[in-house]
Backbone as a printed PyTorch tensor [residue, N CA C, xyz], in Angstrom:
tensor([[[-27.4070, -22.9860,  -0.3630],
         [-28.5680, -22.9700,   0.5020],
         [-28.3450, -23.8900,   1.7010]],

        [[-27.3260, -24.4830,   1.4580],
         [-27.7120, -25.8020,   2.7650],
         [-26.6550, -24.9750,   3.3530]],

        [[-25.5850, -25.0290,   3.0370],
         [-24.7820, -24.1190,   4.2340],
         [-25.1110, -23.3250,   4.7680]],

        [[-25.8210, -21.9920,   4.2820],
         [-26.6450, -21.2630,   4.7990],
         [-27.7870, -21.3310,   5.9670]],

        [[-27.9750, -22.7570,   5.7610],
         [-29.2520, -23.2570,   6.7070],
         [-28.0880, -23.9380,   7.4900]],

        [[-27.4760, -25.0970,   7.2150],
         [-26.4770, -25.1460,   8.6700],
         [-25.7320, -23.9970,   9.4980]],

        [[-25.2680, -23.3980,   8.7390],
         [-24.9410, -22.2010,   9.8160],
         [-26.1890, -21.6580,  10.5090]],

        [[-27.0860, -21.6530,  10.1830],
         [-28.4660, -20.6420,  10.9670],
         [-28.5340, -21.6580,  11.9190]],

        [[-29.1240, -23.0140,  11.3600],
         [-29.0710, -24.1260,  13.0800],
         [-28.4080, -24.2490,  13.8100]],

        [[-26.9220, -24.0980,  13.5840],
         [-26.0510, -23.7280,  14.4800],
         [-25.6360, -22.8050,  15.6490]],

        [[-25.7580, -21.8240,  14.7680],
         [-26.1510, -20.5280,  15.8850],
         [-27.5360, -20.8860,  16.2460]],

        [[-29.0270, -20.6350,  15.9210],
         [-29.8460, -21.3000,  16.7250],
         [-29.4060, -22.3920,  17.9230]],

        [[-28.8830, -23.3300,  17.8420],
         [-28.9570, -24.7860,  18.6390],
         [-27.6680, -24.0310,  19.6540]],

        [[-26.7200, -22.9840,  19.4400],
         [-25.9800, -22.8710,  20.1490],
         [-27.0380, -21.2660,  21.0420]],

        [[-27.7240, -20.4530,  20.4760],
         [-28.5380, -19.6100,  21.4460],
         [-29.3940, -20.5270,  22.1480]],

        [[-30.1820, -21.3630,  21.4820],
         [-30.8190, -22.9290,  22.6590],
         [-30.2370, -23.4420,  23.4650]],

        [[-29.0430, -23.9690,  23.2400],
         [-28.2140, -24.7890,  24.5470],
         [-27.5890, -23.2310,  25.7980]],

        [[-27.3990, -22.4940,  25.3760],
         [-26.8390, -21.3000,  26.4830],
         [-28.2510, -21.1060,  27.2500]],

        [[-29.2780, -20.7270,  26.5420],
         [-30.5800, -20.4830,  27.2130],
         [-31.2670, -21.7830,  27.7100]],

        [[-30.8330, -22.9720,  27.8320],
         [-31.1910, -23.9270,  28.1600],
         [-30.8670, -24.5820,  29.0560]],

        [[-29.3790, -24.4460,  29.0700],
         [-28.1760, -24.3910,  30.4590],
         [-28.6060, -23.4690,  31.5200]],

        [[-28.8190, -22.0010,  31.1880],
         [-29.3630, -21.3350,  32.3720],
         [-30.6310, -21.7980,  33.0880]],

        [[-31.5970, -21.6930,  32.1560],
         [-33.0210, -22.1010,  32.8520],
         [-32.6750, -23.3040,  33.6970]],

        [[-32.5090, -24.4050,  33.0720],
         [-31.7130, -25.5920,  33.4070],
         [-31.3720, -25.9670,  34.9740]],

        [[-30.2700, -25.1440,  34.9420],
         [-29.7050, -25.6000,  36.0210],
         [-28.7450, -24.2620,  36.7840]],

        [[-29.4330, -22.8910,  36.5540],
         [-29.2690, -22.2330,  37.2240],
         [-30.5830, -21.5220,  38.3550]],

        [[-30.6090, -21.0960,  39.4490],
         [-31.7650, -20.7460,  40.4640],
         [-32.3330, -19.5940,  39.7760]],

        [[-33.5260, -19.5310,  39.9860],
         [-34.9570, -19.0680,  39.4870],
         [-34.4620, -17.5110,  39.5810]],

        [[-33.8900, -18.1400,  41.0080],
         [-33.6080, -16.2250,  41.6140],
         [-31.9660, -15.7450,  41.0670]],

        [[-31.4200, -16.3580,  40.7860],
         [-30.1190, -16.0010,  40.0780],
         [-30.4670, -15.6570,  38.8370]],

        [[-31.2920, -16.0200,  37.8390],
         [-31.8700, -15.8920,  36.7160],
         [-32.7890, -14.6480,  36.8370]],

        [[-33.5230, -14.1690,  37.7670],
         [-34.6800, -12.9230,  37.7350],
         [-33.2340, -11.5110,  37.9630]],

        [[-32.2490, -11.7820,  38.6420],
         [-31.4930, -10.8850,  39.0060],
         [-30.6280, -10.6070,  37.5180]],

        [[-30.2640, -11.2560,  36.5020],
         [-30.1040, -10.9290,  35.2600],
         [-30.5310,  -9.7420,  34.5930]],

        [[-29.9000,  -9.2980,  33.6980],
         [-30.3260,  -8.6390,  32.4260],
         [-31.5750,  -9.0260,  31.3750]],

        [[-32.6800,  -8.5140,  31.8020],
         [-33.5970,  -9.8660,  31.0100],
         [-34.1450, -10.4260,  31.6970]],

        [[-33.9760, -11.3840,  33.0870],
         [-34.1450, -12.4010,  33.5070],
         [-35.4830, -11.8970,  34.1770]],

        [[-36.0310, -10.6880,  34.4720],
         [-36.9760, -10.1590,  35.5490],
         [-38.3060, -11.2860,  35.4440]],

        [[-38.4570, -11.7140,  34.1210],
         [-39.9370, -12.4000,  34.0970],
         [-39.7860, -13.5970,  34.8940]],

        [[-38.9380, -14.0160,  35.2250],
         [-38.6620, -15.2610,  36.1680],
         [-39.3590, -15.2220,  37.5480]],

        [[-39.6140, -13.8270,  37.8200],
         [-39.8420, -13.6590,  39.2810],
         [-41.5910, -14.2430,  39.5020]],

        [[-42.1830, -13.6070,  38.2740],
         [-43.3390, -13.7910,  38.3840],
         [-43.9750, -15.5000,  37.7540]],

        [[-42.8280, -16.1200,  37.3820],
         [-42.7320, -17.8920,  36.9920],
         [-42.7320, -18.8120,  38.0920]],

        [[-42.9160, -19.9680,  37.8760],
         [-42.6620, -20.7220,  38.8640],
         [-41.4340, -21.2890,  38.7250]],

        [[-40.7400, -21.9710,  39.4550],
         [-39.2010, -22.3100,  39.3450],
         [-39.3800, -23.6200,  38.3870]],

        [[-40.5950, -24.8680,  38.5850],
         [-40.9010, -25.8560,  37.3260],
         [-41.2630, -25.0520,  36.2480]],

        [[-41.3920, -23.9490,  36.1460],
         [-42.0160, -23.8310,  34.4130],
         [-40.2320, -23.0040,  33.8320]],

        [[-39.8310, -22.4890,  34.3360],
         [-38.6890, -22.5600,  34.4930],
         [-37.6220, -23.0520,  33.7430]],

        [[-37.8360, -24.4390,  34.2690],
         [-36.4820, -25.0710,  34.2920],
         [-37.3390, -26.2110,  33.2450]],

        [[-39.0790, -26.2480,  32.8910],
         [-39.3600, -26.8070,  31.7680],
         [-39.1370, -26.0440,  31.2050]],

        [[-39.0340, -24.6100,  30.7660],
         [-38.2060, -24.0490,  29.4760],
         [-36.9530, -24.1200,  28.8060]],

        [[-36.3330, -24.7060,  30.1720],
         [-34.9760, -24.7640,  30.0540],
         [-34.6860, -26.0430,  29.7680]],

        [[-35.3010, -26.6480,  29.6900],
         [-34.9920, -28.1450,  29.1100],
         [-36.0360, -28.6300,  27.5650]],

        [[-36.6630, -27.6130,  26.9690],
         [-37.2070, -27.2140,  25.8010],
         [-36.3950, -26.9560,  25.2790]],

        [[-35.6750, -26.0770,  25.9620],
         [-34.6470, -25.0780,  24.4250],
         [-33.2290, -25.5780,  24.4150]],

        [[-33.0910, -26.8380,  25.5060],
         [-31.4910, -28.2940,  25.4030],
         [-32.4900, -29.2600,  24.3750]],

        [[-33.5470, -29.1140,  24.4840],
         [-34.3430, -30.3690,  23.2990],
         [-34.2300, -29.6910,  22.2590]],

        [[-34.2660, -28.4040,  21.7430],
         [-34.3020, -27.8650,  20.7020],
         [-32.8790, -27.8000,  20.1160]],

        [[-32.2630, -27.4400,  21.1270],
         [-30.3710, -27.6160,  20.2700],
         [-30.1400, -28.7590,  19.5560]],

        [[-30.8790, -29.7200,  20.5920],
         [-30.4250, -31.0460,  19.9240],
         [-31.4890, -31.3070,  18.5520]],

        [[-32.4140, -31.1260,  18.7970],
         [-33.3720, -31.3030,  17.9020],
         [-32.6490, -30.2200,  16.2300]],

        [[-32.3950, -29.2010,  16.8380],
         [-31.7050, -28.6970,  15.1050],
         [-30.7890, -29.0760,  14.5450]],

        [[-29.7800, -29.9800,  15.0410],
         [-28.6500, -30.3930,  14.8250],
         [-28.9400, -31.7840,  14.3060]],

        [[-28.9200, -32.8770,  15.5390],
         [-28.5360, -34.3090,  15.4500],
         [-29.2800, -34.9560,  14.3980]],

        [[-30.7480, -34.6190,  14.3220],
         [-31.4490, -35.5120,  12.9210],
         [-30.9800, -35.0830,  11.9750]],

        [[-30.1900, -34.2170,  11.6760],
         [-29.6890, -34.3340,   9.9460],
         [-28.0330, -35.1760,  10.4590]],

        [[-27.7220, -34.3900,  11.2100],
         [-26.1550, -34.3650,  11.3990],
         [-25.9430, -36.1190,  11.2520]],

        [[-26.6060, -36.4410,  11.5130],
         [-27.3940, -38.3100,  12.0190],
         [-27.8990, -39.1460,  11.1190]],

        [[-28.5120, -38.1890,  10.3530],
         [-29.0670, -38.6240,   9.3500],
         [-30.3030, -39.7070,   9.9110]],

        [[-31.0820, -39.0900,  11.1350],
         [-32.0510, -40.3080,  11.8570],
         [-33.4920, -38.9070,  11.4790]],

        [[-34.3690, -39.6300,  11.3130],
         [-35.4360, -38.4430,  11.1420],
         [-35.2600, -37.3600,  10.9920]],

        [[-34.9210, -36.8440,   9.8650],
         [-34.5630, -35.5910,   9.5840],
         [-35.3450, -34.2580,   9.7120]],

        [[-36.4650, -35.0060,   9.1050],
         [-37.9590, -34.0020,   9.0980],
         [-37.8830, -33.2920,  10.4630]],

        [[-36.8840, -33.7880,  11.6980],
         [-37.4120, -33.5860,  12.8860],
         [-36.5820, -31.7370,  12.9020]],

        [[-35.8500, -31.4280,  12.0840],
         [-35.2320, -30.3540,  11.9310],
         [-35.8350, -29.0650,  11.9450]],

        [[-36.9550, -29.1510,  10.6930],
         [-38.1340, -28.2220,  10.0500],
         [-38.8390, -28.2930,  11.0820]],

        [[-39.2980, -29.6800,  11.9590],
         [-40.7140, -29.3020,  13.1690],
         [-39.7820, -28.7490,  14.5660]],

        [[-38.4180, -29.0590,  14.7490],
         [-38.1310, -28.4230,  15.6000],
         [-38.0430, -26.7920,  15.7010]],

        [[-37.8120, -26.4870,  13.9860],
         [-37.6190, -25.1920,  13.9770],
         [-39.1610, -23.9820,  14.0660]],

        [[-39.8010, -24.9900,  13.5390],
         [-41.3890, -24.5650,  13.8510],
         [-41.4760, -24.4160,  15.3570]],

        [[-41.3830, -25.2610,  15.9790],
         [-41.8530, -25.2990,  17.4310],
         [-40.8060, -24.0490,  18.3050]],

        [[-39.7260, -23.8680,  17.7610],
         [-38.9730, -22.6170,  18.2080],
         [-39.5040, -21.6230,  17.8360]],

        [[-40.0630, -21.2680,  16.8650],
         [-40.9570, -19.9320,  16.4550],
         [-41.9550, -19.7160,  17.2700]],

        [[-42.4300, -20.7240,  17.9390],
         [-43.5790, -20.5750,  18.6900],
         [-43.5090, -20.6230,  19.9760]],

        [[-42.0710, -20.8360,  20.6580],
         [-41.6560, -20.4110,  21.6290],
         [-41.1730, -19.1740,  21.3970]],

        [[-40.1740, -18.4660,  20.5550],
         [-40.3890, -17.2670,  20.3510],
         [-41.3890, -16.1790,  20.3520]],

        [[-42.7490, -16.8100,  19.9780],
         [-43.7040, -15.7050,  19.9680],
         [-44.0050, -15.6030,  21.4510]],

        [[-43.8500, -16.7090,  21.7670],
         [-44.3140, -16.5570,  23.4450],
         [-42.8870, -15.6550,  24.2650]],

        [[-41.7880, -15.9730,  23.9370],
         [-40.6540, -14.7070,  24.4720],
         [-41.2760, -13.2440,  24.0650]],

        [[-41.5230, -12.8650,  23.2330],
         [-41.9300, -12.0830,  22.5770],
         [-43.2110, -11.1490,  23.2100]],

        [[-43.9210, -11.6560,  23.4230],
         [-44.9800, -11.4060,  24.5830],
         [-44.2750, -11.0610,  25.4900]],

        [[-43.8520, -11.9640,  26.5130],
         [-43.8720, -11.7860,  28.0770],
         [-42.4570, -10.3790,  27.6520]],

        [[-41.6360, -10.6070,  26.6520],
         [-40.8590,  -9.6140,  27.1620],
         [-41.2220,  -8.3070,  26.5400]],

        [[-42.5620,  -8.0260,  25.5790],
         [-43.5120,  -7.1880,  25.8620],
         [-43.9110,  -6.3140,  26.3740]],

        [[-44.8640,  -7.6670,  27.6860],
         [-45.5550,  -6.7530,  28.2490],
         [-45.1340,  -6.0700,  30.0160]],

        [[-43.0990,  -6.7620,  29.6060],
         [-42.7030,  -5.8110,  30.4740],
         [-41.9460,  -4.9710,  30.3480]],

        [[-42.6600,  -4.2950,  28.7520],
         [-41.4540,  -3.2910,  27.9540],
         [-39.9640,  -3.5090,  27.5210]],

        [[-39.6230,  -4.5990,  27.5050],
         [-38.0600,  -4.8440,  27.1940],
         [-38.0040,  -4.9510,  25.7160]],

        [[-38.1960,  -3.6770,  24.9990],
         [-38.1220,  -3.7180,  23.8170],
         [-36.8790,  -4.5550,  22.8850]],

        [[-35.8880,  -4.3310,  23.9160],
         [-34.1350,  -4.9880,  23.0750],
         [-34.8370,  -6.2960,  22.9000]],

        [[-35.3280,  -6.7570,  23.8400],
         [-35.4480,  -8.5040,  23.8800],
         [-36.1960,  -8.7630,  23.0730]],

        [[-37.5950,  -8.0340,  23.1180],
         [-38.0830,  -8.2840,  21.9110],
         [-37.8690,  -8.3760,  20.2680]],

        [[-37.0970,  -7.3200,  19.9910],
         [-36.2410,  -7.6360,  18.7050],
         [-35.0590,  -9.1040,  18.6000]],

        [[-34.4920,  -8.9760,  19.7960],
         [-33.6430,  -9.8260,  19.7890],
         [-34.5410, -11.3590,  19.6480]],

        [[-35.6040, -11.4200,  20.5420],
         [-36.4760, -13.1960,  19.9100],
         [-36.9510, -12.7810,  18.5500]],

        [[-37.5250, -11.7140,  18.1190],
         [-37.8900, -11.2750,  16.7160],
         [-36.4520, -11.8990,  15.9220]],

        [[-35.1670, -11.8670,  16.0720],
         [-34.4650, -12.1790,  15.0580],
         [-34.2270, -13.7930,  15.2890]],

        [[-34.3040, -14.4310,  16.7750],
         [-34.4800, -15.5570,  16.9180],
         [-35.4170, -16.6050,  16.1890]],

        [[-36.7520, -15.8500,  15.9080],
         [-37.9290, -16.3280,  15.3870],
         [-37.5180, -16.4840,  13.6010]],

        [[-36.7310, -15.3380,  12.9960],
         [-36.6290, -15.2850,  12.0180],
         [-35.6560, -16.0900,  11.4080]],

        [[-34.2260, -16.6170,  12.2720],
         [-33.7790, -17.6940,  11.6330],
         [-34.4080, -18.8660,  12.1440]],

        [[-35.4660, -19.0560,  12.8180],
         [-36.0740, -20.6310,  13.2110],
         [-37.4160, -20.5130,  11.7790]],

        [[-38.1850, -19.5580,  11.2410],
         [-38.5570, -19.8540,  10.4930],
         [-38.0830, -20.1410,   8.9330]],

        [[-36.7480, -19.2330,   8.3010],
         [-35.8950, -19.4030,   7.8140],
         [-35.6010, -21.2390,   7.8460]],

        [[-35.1860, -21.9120,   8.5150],
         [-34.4750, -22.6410,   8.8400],
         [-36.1260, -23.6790,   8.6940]],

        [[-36.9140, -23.5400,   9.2720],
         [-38.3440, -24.5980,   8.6270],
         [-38.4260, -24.1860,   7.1110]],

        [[-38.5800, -23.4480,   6.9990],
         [-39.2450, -22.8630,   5.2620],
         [-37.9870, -23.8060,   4.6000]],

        [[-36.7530, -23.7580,   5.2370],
         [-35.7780, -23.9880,   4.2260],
         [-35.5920, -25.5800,   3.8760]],

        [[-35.6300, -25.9050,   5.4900],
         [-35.6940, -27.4930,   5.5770],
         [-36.7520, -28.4230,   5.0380]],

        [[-38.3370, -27.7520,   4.9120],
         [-38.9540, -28.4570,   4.6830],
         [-39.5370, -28.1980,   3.1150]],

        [[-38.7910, -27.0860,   2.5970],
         [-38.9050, -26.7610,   1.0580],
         [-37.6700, -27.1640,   0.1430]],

        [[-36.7850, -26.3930,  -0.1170],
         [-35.7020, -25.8110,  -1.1760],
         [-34.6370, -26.8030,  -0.3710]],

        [[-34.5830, -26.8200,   0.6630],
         [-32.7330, -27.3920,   1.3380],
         [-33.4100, -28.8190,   2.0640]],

        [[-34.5920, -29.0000,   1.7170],
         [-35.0670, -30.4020,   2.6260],
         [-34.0080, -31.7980,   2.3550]],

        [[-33.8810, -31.9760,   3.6790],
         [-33.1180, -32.9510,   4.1520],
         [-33.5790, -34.7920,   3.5090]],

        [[-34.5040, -34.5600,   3.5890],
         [-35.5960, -36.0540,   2.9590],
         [-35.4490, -36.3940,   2.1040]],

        [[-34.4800, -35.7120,   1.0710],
         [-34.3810, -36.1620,  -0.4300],
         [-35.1740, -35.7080,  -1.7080]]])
């Protein structure tokens, strides 16, 4: 079970840091011209690049408190709080019909809840 859950944070924290790097520190308008990227147009370039520095807090956040062994618990609430950025991907890419994307945060959502259920039940880090 725990390997199972490290590999899922892994890939999680590594789809977070790629999507986090872009928002980040690539232009609003280089990002809307993407595959995907169209909802950008109708964003502001700060909400943006606060998403994009959510989902570099979240890489780190699934990884370093266990890997660290410093607040671990912070694993399970990070992975919560990714589900709920997921539901919000989930929406916007919705309600501009991008069905792929939507499955694709649908499977995002499913190893971030996976990965809470696991951390804060059966594979909890806390002892």
């Amino acid at each position: 079970m725990n390997l199972a859950l490290w590999i899922c944070a892994g890939l999680l924290a590594a789809v977070a840091l790629a999507g986090g790097i872009s928002k980040t520190f690539v232009p609003k308008e280089t990002l809307a011209a993407t595959h995907g990227g169209g909802w950008t147009e109708d964003a502001g370039a700060g909400f943006v690049r606060t998403l994009g520095v959510l989902e570099l807090l979240a890489a780190l956040g699934l990884i370093l408190p266990a890997a660290l062994d410093v607040a671990p618990v912070l694993v399970p609430v990070t992975a919560v709080c990714w589900v709920l950025l997921m539901v919000g991907a989930m929406v916007t890419h919705g309600r501009l019909g991008e069905s792929r994307f939507v499955l694709l945060n649908l499977a995002y959502l499913a190893l971030a809840a996976f990965i809470a259920w696991g951390r804060f039940g059966p594979g909890s880090l806390t002892g």
